[in-house]
mmCIF file of C-alpha atoms in Angstrom:
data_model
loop_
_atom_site.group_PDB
_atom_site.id
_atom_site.type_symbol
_atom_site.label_atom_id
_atom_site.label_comp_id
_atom_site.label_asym_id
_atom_site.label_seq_id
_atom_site.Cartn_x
_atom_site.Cartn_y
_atom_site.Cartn_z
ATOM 1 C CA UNK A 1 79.389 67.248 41.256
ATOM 2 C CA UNK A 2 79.355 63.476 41.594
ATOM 3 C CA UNK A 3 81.335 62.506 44.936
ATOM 4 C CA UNK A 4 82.739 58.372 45.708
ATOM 5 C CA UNK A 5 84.026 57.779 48.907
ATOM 6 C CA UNK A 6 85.684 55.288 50.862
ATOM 7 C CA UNK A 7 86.502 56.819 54.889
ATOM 8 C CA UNK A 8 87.926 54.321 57.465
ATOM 9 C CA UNK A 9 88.516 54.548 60.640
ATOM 10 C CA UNK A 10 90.532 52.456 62.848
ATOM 11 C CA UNK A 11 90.911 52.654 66.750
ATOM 12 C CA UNK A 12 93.802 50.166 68.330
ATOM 13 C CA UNK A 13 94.103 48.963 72.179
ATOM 14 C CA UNK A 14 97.255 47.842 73.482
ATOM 15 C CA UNK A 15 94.862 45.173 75.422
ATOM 16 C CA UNK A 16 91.364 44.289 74.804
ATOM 17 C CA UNK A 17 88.396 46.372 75.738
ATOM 18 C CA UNK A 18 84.999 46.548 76.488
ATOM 19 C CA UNK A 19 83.408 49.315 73.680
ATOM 20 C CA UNK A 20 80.712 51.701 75.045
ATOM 21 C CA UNK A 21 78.193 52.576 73.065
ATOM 22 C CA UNK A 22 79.550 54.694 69.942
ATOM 23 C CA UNK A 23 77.579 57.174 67.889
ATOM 24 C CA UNK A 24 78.639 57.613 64.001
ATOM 25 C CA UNK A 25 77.565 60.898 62.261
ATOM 26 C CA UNK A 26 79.006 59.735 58.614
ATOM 27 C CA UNK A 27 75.855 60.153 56.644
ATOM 28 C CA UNK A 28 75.975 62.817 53.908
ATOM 29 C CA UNK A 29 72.378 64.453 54.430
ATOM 30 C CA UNK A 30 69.968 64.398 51.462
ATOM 31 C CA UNK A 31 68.199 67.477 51.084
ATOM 32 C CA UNK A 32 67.605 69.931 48.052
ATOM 33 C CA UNK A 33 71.297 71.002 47.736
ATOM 34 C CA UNK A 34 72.433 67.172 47.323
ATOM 35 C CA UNK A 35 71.488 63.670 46.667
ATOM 36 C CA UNK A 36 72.838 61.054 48.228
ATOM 37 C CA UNK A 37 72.716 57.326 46.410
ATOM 38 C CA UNK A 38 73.929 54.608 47.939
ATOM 39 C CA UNK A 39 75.581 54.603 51.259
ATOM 40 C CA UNK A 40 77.069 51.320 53.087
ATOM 41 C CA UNK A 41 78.774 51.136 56.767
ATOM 42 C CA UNK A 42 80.865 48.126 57.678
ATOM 43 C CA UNK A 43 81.662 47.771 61.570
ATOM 44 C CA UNK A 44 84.375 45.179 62.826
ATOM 45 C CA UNK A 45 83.937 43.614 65.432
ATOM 46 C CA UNK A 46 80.355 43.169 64.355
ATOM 47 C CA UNK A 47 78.060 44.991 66.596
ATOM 48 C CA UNK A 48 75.420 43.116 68.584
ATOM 49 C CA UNK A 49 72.609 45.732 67.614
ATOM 50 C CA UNK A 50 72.453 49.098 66.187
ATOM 51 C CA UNK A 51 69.890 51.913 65.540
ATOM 52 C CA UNK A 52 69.533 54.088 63.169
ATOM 53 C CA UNK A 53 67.968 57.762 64.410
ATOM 54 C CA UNK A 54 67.874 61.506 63.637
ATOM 55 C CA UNK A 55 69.545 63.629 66.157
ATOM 56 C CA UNK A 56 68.211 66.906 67.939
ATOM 57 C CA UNK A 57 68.828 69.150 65.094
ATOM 58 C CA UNK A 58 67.815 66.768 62.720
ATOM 59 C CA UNK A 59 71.373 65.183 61.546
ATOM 60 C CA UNK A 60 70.882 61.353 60.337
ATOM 61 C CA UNK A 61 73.381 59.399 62.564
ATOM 62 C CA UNK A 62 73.922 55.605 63.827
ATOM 63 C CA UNK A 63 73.844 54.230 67.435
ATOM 64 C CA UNK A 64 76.298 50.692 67.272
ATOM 65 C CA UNK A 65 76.706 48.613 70.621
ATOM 66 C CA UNK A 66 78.854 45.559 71.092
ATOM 67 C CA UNK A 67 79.227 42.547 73.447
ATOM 68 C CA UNK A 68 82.639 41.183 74.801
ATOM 69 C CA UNK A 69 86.119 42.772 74.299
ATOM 70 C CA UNK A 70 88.338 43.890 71.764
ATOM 71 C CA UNK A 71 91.260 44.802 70.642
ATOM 72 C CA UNK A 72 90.025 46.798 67.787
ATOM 73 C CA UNK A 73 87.463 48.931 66.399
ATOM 74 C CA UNK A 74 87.022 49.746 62.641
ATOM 75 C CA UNK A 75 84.372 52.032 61.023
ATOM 76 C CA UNK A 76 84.350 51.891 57.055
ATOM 77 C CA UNK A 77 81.227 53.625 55.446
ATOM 78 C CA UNK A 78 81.205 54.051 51.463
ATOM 79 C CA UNK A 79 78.816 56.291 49.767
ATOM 80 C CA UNK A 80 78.077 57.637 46.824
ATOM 81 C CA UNK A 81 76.505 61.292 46.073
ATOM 82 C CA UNK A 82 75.436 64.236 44.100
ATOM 83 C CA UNK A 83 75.952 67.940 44.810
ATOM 84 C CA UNK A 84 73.170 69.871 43.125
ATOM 85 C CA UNK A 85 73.703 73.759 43.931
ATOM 86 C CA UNK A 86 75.840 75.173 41.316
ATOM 87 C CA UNK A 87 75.056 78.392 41.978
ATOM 88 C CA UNK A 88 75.624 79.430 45.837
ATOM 89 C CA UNK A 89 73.851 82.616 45.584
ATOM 90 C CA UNK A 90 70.388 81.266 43.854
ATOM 91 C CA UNK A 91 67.832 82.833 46.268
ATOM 92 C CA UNK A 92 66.289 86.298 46.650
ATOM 93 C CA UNK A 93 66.621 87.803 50.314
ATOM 94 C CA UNK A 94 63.752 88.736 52.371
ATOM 95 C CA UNK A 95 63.583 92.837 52.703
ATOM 96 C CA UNK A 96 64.790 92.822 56.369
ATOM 97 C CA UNK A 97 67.530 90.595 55.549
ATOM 98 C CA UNK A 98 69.587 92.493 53.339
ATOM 99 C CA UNK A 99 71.778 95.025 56.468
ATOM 100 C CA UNK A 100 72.736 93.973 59.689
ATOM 101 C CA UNK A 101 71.231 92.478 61.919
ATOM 102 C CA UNK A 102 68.807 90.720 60.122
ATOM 103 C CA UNK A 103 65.487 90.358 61.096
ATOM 104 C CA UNK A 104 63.657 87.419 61.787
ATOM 105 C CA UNK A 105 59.994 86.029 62.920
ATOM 106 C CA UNK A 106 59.776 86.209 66.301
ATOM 107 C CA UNK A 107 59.338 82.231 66.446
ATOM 108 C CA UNK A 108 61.891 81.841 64.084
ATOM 109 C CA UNK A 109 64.259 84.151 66.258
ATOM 110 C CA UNK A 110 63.782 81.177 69.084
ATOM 111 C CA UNK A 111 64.439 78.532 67.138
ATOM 112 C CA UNK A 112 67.773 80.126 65.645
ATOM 113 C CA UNK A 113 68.607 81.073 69.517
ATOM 114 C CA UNK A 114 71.566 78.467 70.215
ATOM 115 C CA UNK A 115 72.989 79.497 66.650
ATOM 116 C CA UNK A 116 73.190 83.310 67.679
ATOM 117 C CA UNK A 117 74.788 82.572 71.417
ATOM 118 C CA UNK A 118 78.441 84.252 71.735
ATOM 119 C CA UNK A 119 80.799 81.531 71.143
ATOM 120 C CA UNK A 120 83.819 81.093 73.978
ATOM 121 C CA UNK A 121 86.761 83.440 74.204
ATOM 122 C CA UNK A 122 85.855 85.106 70.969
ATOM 123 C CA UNK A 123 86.068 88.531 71.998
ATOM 124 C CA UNK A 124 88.604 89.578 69.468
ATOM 125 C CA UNK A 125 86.457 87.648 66.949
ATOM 126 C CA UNK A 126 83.339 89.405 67.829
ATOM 127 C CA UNK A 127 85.305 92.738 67.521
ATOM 128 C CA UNK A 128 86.251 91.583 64.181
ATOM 129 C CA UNK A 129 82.713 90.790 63.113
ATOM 130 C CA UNK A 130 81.665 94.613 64.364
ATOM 131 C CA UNK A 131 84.294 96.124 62.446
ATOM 132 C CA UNK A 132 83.752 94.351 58.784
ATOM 133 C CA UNK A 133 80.076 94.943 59.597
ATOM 134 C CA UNK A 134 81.132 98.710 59.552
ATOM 135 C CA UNK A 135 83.427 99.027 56.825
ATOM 136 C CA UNK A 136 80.910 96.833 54.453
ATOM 137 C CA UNK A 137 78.311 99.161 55.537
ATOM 138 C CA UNK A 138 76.464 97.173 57.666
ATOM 139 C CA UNK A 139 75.306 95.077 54.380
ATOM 140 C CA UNK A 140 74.844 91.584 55.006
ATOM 141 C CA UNK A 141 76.251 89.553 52.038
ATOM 142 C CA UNK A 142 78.940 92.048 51.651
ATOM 143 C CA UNK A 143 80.086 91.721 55.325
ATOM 144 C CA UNK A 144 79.943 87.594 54.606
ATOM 145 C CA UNK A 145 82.572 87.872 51.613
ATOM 146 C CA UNK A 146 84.384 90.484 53.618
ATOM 147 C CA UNK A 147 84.627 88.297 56.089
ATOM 148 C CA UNK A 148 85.386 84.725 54.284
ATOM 149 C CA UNK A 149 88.188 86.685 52.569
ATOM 150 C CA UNK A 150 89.690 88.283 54.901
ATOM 151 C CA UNK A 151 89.611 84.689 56.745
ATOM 152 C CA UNK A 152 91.023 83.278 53.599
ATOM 153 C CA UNK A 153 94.194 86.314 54.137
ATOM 154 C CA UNK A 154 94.709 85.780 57.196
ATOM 155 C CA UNK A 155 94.629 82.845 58.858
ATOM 156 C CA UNK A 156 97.091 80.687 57.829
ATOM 157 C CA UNK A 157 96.006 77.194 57.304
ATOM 158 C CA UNK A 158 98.031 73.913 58.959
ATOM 159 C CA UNK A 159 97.204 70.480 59.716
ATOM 160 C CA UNK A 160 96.452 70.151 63.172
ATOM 161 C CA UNK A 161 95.942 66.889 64.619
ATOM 162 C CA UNK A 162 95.206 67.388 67.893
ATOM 163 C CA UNK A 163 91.250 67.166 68.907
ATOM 164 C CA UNK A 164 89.299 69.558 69.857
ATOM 165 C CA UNK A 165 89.135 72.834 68.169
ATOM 166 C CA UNK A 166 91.063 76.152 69.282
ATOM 167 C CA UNK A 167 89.765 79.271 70.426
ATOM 168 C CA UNK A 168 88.507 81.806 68.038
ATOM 169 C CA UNK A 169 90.974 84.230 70.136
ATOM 170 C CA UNK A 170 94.045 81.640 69.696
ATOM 171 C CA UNK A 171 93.165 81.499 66.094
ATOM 172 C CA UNK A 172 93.379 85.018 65.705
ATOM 173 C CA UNK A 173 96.518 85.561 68.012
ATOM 174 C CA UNK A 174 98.356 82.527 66.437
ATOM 175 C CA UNK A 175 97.362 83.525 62.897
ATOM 176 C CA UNK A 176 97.385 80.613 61.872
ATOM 177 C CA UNK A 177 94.302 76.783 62.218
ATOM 178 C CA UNK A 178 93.180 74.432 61.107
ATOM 179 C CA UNK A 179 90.027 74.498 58.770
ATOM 180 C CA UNK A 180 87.854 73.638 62.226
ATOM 181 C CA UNK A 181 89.383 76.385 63.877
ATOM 182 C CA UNK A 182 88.899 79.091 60.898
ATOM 183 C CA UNK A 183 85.263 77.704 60.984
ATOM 184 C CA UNK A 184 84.547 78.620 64.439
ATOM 185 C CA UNK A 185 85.791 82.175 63.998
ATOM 186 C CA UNK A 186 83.691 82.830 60.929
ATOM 187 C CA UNK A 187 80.666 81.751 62.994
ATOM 188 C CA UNK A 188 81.550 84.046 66.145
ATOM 189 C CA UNK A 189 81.755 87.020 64.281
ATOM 190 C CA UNK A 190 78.679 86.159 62.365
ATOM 191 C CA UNK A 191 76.844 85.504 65.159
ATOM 192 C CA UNK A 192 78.422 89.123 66.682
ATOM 193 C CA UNK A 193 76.344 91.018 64.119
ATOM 194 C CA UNK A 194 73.446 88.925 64.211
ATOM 195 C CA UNK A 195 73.633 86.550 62.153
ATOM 196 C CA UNK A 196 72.951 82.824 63.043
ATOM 197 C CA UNK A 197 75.732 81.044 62.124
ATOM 198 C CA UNK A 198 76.584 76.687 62.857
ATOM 199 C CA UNK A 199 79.317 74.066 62.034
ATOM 200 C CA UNK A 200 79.550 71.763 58.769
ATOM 201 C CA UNK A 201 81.437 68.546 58.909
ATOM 202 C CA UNK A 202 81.954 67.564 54.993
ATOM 203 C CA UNK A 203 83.909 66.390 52.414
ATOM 204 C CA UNK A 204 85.571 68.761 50.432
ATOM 205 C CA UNK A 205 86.307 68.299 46.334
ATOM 206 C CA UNK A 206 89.573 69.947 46.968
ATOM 207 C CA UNK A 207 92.743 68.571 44.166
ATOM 208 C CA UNK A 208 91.970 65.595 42.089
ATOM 209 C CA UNK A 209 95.756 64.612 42.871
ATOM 210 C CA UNK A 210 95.679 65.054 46.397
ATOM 211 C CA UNK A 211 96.781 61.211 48.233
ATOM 212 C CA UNK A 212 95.804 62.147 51.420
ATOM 213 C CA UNK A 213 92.515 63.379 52.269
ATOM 214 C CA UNK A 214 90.296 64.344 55.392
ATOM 215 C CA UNK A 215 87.345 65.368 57.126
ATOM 216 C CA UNK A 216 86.557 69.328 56.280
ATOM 217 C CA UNK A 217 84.541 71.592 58.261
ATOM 218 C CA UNK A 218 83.213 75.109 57.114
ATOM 219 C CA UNK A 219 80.178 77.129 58.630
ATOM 220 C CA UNK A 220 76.782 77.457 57.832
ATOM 221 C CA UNK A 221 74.877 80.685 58.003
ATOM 222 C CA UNK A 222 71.225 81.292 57.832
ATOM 223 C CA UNK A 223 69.384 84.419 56.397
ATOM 224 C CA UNK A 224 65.666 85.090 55.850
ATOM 225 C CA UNK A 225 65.038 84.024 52.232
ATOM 226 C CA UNK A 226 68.216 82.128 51.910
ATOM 227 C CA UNK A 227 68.071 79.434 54.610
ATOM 228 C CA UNK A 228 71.209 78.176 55.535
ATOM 229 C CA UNK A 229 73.894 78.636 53.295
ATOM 230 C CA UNK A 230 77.719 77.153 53.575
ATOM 231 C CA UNK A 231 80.698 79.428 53.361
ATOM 232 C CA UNK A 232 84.360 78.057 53.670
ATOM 233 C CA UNK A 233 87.112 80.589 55.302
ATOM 234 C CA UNK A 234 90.008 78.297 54.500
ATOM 235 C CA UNK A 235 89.256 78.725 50.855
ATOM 236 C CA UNK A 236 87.320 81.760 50.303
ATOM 237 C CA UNK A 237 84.589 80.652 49.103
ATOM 238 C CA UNK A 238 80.894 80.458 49.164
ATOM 239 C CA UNK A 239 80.037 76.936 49.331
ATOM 240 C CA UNK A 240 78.193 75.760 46.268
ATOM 241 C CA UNK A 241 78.816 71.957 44.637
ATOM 242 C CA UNK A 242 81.873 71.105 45.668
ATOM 243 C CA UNK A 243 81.527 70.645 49.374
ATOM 244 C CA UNK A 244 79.106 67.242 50.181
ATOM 245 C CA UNK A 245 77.554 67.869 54.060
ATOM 246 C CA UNK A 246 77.451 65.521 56.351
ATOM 247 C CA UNK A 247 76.068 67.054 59.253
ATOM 248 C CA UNK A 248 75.525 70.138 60.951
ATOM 249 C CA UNK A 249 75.182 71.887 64.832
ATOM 250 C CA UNK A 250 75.294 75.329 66.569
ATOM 251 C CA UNK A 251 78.270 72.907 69.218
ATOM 252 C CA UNK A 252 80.559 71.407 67.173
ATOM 253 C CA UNK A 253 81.269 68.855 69.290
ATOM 254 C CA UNK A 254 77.636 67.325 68.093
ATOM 255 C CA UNK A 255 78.633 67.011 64.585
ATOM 256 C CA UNK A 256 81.729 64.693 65.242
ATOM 257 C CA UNK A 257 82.540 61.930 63.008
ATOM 258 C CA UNK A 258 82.093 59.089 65.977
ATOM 259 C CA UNK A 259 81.669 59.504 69.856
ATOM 260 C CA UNK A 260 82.425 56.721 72.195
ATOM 261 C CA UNK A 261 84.049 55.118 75.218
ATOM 262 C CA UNK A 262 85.545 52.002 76.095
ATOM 263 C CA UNK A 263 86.472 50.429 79.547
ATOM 264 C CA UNK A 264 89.649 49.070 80.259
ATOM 265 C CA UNK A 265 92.487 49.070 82.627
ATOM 266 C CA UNK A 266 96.058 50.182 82.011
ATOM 267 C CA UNK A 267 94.963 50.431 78.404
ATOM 268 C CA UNK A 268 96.383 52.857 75.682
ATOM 269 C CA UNK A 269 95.197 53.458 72.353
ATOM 270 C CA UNK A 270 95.680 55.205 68.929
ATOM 271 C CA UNK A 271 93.482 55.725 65.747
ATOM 272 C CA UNK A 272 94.587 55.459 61.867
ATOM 273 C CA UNK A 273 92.122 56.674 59.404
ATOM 274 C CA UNK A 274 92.163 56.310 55.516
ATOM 275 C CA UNK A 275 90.024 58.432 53.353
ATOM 276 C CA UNK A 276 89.789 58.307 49.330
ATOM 277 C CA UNK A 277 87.528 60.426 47.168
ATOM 278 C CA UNK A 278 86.994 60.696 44.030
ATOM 279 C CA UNK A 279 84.549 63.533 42.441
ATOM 280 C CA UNK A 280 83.958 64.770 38.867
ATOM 281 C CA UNK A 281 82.007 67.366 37.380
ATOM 282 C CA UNK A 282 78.086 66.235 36.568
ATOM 283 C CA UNK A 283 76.898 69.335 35.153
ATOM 284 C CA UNK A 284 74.919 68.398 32.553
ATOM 285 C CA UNK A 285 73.578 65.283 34.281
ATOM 286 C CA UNK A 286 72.227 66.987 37.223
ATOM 287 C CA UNK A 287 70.647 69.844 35.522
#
């Protein structure tokens, strides 16, 4: 799938301010599931330096500093990209991956470590993870559509605009999130049974018609033979071409769109953001 995009993001002070340093993590990745070809970032007020870097779990992102004060801040990347995995279940497992718990290389098993920690409050998701794991017969890509669908069921899905993400336990009790907070659920049961499991930001194809768009997030799981593989609770779905990654973490808080600070007294703010995207099917081209 081809993907255009346009994503702006606006931050207002009542007064002017002095910005902090601000990290952007808006770069779809490049790797052999997607393509990414062309990609522009337009900052206003015009930063005095920036650096470009990979991050810790190797996410491309942006350091931007700034002299003076301001009343503004705007962040406007465009991009332009290919998704190139039709087929989300193109790979053959290795023999110990196919029940639960997997098993892994020893030094693999430490590098996967902060993807397999419990996640907060998520007892009654970890008790849901144990319980599909049983009914599915402990077998690992049955548990994983168990799972996404009964997600899908479920959870009801709202637009929730206030930061941060929600408990896997509120989730459950609430019955109803937002696509972060169905996210973080799938990964603590996942990671209940064994399996390493990490946060997506992306874009999501979602309705050609659809005016107003946003930021998705999904999880990520990783299995011997596989690698890491995207599945999407809020739709059902194993993710295959229509979902373009940005970037990925075992904390979701390191995969956020932009971090920063600013310095300022008696100052309030708010933040606007615009997103188009357009996508079409490029089947035959990317083959």
């Amino acid at each position: 799938m081809h993907f255009t995009g346009e994503h702006e993001t606006t931050w207002h002070f009542s007064r002017p301010v002095f910005l902090e340093p601000h990290l952007v993590r808006l770069f779809p990745r490049q790797d052999r599931s997607q393509q990414l070809e062309s990609f522009s970032m337009r900052v206003l007020p015009e930063p005095a330096g920036f650096s470009e870097i990979e991050d810790a779990e190797g996410n491309q992102a942006c350091w931007l500093w700034f002299e003076g004060q301001h009343a503004s801040l705007t962040i406007t990347t465009c991009f332009s990209a290919r998704t190139l995995r039709a087929n989300p279940y193109d790979y053959l497992l290795s023999p110990g991956a196919h029940q639960l718990a997997p098993q892994f290389p020893d030094k693999e098993q430490d590098v996967l470590g902060p993807c397999l920690a419990a996640v907060a409050d998520s007892d009654k998701a970890a008790q849901l993870g144990r319980e599909i794991a049983e009914s599915t017969g402990r077998n690992t890509l049955a548990f994983l559509n168990e799972l996404n669908s009964w997600l899908y069921s479920n959870i009801a899905v709202v637009i929730r605009p206030d930061p941060g993400i929600q408990s896997p336990d509120l989730t459950l009790a609430l019955g109803s999130g937002a696509c972060r907070d169905t996210a973080l659920v799938f990964m603590a049961a996942c990671r209940a049974v064994g399996i390493p499991a990490r946060y997506l930001s992306c874009y999501q194809a979602g309705d050609a018609d659809q005016t107003q768009r946003d930021l998705h997030a999904c999880a990520e799981i990783y299995l011997p033979g596989a690698g890491w593989r995207g599945y999407d609770p809020t739709l059902g779905l194993a993710v295959s071409d229509a979902h373009l990654a940005l970037c990925a973490s075992s904390e979701p808080a390191l995969t956020a769109p932009v971090a920063g600070t600013f310095r300022g007294s008696d100052v309030s703010s708010r933040i606007t953001h615009r997103i188009e995207l357009t996508t079409r099917d490029c089947v035959s081209s990317c083959a």
